CSV table of C-alpha atoms in Angstrom, one decimal:
chain,number,residue,atom,x,y,z
A,1,CYS,CA,4.7,-15.0,2.5
A,2,ILE,CA,6.6,-17.0,0.1
A,3,LEU,CA,9.1,-14.1,-0.2
A,4,HIS,CA,9.8,-13.9,3.3
A,5,ALA,CA,10.2,-17.8,4.0
A,6,GLY,CA,12.1,-18.2,0.7
A,7,CYS,CA,14.6,-15.6,1.7
A,8,GLN,CA,15.3,-17.6,4.9
A,9,ILE,CA,15.6,-20.9,3.0
A,10,ALA,CA,17.8,-19.4,0.5
A,11,VAL,CA,20.3,-18.2,3.0
A,12,SER,CA,20.0,-20.9,5.7
A,13,PRO,CA,23.1,-23.0,6.3
A,14,ASP,CA,20.8,-26.1,6.8
A,15,THR,CA,19.3,-25.7,3.2
A,16,ARG,CA,20.3,-28.8,0.9
A,17,TYR,CA,17.8,-28.4,-1.8
A,18,PHE,CA,14.8,-26.0,-2.9
A,19,ALA,CA,11.4,-27.5,-2.7
A,20,VAL,CA,9.5,-27.2,-6.1
A,21,ASP,CA,6.0,-26.7,-4.4
A,22,TRP,CA,6.8,-23.3,-3.4
A,23,LEU,CA,3.9,-21.2,-5.1
A,24,GLY,CA,3.1,-17.6,-5.1
A,25,VAL,CA,0.2,-15.7,-6.4
A,26,GLU,CA,0.2,-13.9,-9.7
A,27,VAL,CA,-0.5,-10.2,-9.8
A,28,THR,CA,-1.4,-10.5,-13.7
A,29,ARG,CA,-5.2,-10.3,-14.1
A,30,ALA,CA,-5.5,-10.0,-10.4
A,31,THR,CA,-7.8,-7.3,-9.0
A,32,LEU,CA,-6.1,-4.3,-7.3
A,33,GLY,CA,-8.2,-2.2,-5.0
A,34,ILE,CA,-6.5,1.3,-4.5
A,35,ILE,CA,-7.8,3.2,-1.6
A,36,GLY,CA,-6.8,6.8,-2.2
A,37,MET,CA,-6.3,7.8,-5.9
A,38,GLY,CA,-4.3,10.8,-5.6
A,39,SER,CA,-1.1,11.5,-7.5
A,40,ILE,CA,0.6,8.4,-5.7
A,41,GLY,CA,-2.5,6.3,-6.2
A,42,TYR,CA,-2.7,7.2,-9.8
A,43,LYS,CA,1.0,6.2,-10.5
A,44,VAL,CA,0.2,2.9,-8.6
A,45,ALA,CA,-2.6,2.5,-11.2
A,46,GLN,CA,-0.4,3.3,-14.3
A,47,ARG,CA,2.0,0.6,-13.1
A,48,ALA,CA,-0.4,-2.0,-12.3
A,49,ARG,CA,-1.9,-1.6,-15.7
A,50,ALA,CA,1.4,-3.0,-17.2
A,51,PHE,CA,0.7,-6.4,-15.4
A,52,ASN,CA,-3.0,-6.5,-17.0
A,53,MET,CA,-4.6,-6.0,-13.4
A,54,ARG,CA,-8.0,-5.3,-13.0
A,55,ILE,CA,-8.1,-1.9,-10.9
A,56,LEU,CA,-10.6,-0.7,-8.6
A,57,TYR,CA,-10.3,2.6,-6.6
A,58,HIS,CA,-12.0,4.5,-3.8
A,59,ASN,CA,-11.4,8.0,-3.2
A,60,ARG,CA,-12.9,11.0,-1.7
A,61,ASN,CA,-13.4,12.6,-5.3
A,62,ARG,CA,-14.0,10.6,-8.3
A,63,ARG,CA,-11.5,11.1,-11.1
A,64,ARG,CA,-12.4,12.3,-14.6
A,65,LYS,CA,-13.7,10.0,-17.2
A,66,GLU,CA,-10.6,10.1,-19.3
A,67,GLU,CA,-8.3,9.6,-16.2
A,68,GLU,CA,-10.0,6.4,-15.3
A,69,GLU,CA,-10.1,5.1,-19.0
A,70,ALA,CA,-6.4,5.8,-19.4
A,71,VAL,CA,-5.4,3.5,-16.6
A,72,GLY,CA,-8.5,1.3,-16.9
A,73,ALA,CA,-9.7,2.1,-13.3
A,74,HIS,CA,-13.3,1.6,-12.1
A,75,TYR,CA,-14.7,3.9,-9.2
A,76,CYS,CA,-16.2,2.2,-6.2
A,77,ALA,CA,-18.2,4.6,-4.3
A,78,LYS,CA,-18.5,2.4,-1.2
A,79,MET,CA,-15.0,1.2,0.2
A,80,GLU,CA,-16.6,-2.0,1.3
A,81,ASP,CA,-17.3,-2.9,-2.4
A,82,LEU,CA,-13.6,-2.6,-3.4
A,83,LEU,CA,-12.8,-4.6,-0.1
A,84,GLN,CA,-14.9,-7.8,-1.2
A,85,GLN,CA,-13.6,-7.8,-4.8
A,86,SER,CA,-9.9,-7.2,-4.4
A,87,ASP,CA,-7.1,-9.6,-4.5
A,88,PHE,CA,-4.8,-6.8,-3.4
A,89,VAL,CA,-5.7,-3.8,-1.5
A,90,MET,CA,-3.2,-0.8,-1.3
A,91,LEU,CA,-3.7,2.0,1.0
A,92,VAL,CA,-2.5,5.3,-0.4
A,93,VAL,CA,-4.2,8.0,1.9
A,94,ASN,CA,-3.2,10.8,3.9
A,95,LEU,CA,-3.5,10.4,7.9
A,96,THR,CA,-6.4,12.4,8.9
A,97,PRO,CA,-9.0,12.0,11.7
A,98,GLU,CA,-11.2,10.6,8.9
A,99,THR,CA,-8.6,7.9,7.8
A,100,HIS,CA,-7.3,7.1,11.3
A,101,LYS,CA,-7.8,3.3,11.7
A,102,LEU,CA,-9.7,3.4,8.5
A,103,ILE,CA,-8.8,-0.5,8.2
A,104,GLY,CA,-10.2,-2.3,11.3
A,105,LYS,CA,-11.7,-5.6,12.3
A,106,LYS,CA,-14.7,-5.0,10.2
A,107,GLU,CA,-13.0,-3.9,7.0
A,108,LEU,CA,-10.5,-7.0,7.3
A,109,GLY,CA,-13.4,-9.3,7.6
A,110,LEU,CA,-14.9,-8.1,4.4
A,111,MET,CA,-11.6,-9.0,2.3
A,112,LYS,CA,-11.0,-12.2,0.6
A,113,PRO,CA,-9.3,-14.8,2.7
A,114,THR,CA,-6.8,-15.0,-0.3
A,115,ALA,CA,-6.1,-11.1,-0.2
A,116,THR,CA,-3.0,-9.2,0.6
A,117,LEU,CA,-3.1,-5.7,2.5
A,118,ILE,CA,-0.5,-3.2,1.4
A,119,ASN,CA,0.2,-0.1,3.3
A,120,ILE,CA,2.3,2.6,1.8
A,121,SER,CA,0.5,5.8,3.6
A,122,ARG,CA,0.8,5.7,7.3
A,123,GLY,CA,1.0,3.2,9.9
A,124,ALA,CA,-2.0,4.5,11.9
A,125,VAL,CA,-4.4,4.1,9.0
A,126,ILE,CA,-4.6,0.4,10.0
A,127,ASP,CA,-5.8,-0.9,13.4
A,128,GLN,CA,-2.7,-3.0,13.9
A,129,ASP,CA,-4.3,-5.1,16.7
A,130,ALA,CA,-7.0,-5.9,14.3
A,131,LEU,CA,-4.5,-6.8,11.5
A,132,VAL,CA,-2.6,-9.0,13.9
A,133,GLU,CA,-5.7,-11.0,14.5
A,134,ALA,CA,-6.7,-11.1,11.1
A,135,LEU,CA,-3.1,-12.5,10.0
A,136,GLN,CA,-3.0,-14.9,12.9
A,137,HIS,CA,-6.3,-16.6,12.1
A,138,LYS,CA,-5.9,-16.2,8.3
A,139,VAL,CA,-8.8,-13.8,7.9
A,140,ILE,CA,-6.7,-12.5,5.0
A,141,ARG,CA,-3.6,-14.1,3.4
A,142,ALA,CA,-0.9,-11.8,4.1
A,143,ALA,CA,0.1,-8.1,4.7
A,144,ALA,CA,2.8,-6.0,3.1
A,145,LEU,CA,3.7,-2.9,5.4
A,146,ASP,CA,6.2,0.0,4.5
A,147,VAL,CA,4.7,1.8,7.4
A,148,THR,CA,3.7,1.0,10.8
A,149,TYR,CA,2.8,2.8,14.2
A,150,PRO,CA,5.1,3.5,15.7
A,151,GLU,CA,8.2,3.3,13.6
A,152,PRO,CA,10.1,1.2,14.4
A,153,LEU,CA,7.6,-1.3,16.2
A,154,PRO,CA,8.6,-2.4,19.6
A,155,ARG,CA,10.8,-5.5,19.3
A,156,ASP,CA,8.3,-7.7,21.1
A,157,HIS,CA,5.3,-6.5,18.8
A,158,PRO,CA,3.5,-9.5,17.5
A,159,LEU,CA,3.6,-8.5,13.8
A,160,LEU,CA,7.4,-9.1,13.8
A,161,ASN,CA,6.7,-12.7,14.7
A,162,LEU,CA,4.5,-13.5,12.0
A,163,ASN,CA,5.4,-15.4,8.8
A,164,ASN,CA,2.7,-14.0,6.4
A,165,VAL,CA,3.7,-10.2,6.8
A,166,ILE,CA,6.7,-8.4,5.2
A,167,ILE,CA,7.6,-5.4,7.0
A,168,THR,CA,9.9,-2.6,5.2
A,169,PRO,CA,11.4,0.5,7.3
A,170,HIS,CA,9.4,3.4,5.6
A,171,ILE,CA,11.6,3.2,2.4
A,172,GLY,CA,9.0,3.7,-0.4
A,173,THR,CA,10.7,6.8,-1.7
A,174,ALA,CA,14.4,5.7,-0.4
A,175,THR,CA,16.1,5.9,-3.8
A,176,VAL,CA,19.1,8.1,-4.8
A,177,GLN,CA,17.1,9.5,-7.7
A,178,ALA,CA,14.0,10.2,-5.5
A,179,THR,CA,16.0,11.9,-2.7
A,180,ARG,CA,17.6,14.1,-5.3
A,181,MET,CA,14.5,15.1,-7.0
A,182,MET,CA,13.1,16.0,-3.4
A,183,ALA,CA,16.2,18.2,-2.4
A,184,GLU,CA,15.9,19.9,-6.0
A,185,GLU,CA,12.2,20.5,-5.5
A,186,ALA,CA,12.9,22.1,-1.9
A,187,ILE,CA,15.7,24.4,-3.4
A,188,ALA,CA,13.3,25.4,-6.3
A,189,ASN,CA,10.8,26.4,-3.8
A,190,MET,CA,13.3,28.4,-1.6
A,191,LEU,CA,14.7,30.2,-4.6
A,192,ALA,CA,11.4,31.2,-5.7
A,193,VAL,CA,10.4,32.6,-2.0
A,194,LEU,CA,13.7,34.6,-2.3
A,195,ASN,CA,13.0,36.0,-5.6
A,196,GLY,CA,9.4,36.9,-4.9
A,197,GLN,CA,8.2,34.2,-7.4
A,198,PRO,CA,5.2,31.9,-7.3
A,199,ILE,CA,6.1,28.7,-5.1
A,200,PRO,CA,6.2,25.7,-7.5
A,201,SER,CA,5.1,23.4,-4.8
A,202,GLU,CA,3.0,25.3,-2.6
A,203,VAL,CA,0.8,23.7,-0.1
A,204,PHE,CA,-2.5,25.4,0.7
A,205,PRO,CA,-3.8,25.2,4.2
A,206,LYS,CA,-7.2,23.3,4.4
């Protein structure tokens, strides 16, 4: 990843000049495949539209036509079709028995060799051994992981030694504003229960 290596070059005491042939990949007009088009996946699509990205998505249930049109998203009934077409694949699913190791050797093999896999869901959604192999053998270009299994990874895990992966410590919602909103939402739920009112963010068991 140019970001990973570029940061090391920028801060290295041995750096005397910056190379002019450090080239990244544009997201503008690239194809983004979103696996899991719930509320978070849809927010991702809204942001991706600002970059004029072609947006594909795979979900258990197809979104309404007006929702698709609002972000320019195209539904893929088969996840395999999304994987084969996408320049960036983003995982935005809940971890369930059905999504455990959803992305394995077969799925990685379907992706473009120039593609990047992004995981903001849960680490166990990816078969990490298969991901290591895919990154080592350039089956895919790169991976960006905000989640792993376990967290943190053992310090000798091979993912930590690859230069085509970026790993962040599960900080997708780690902002002052997001933390404040979550706290306010929790308080609102508690007050509703105490006052015998409907719970604003009630979670219904499946």
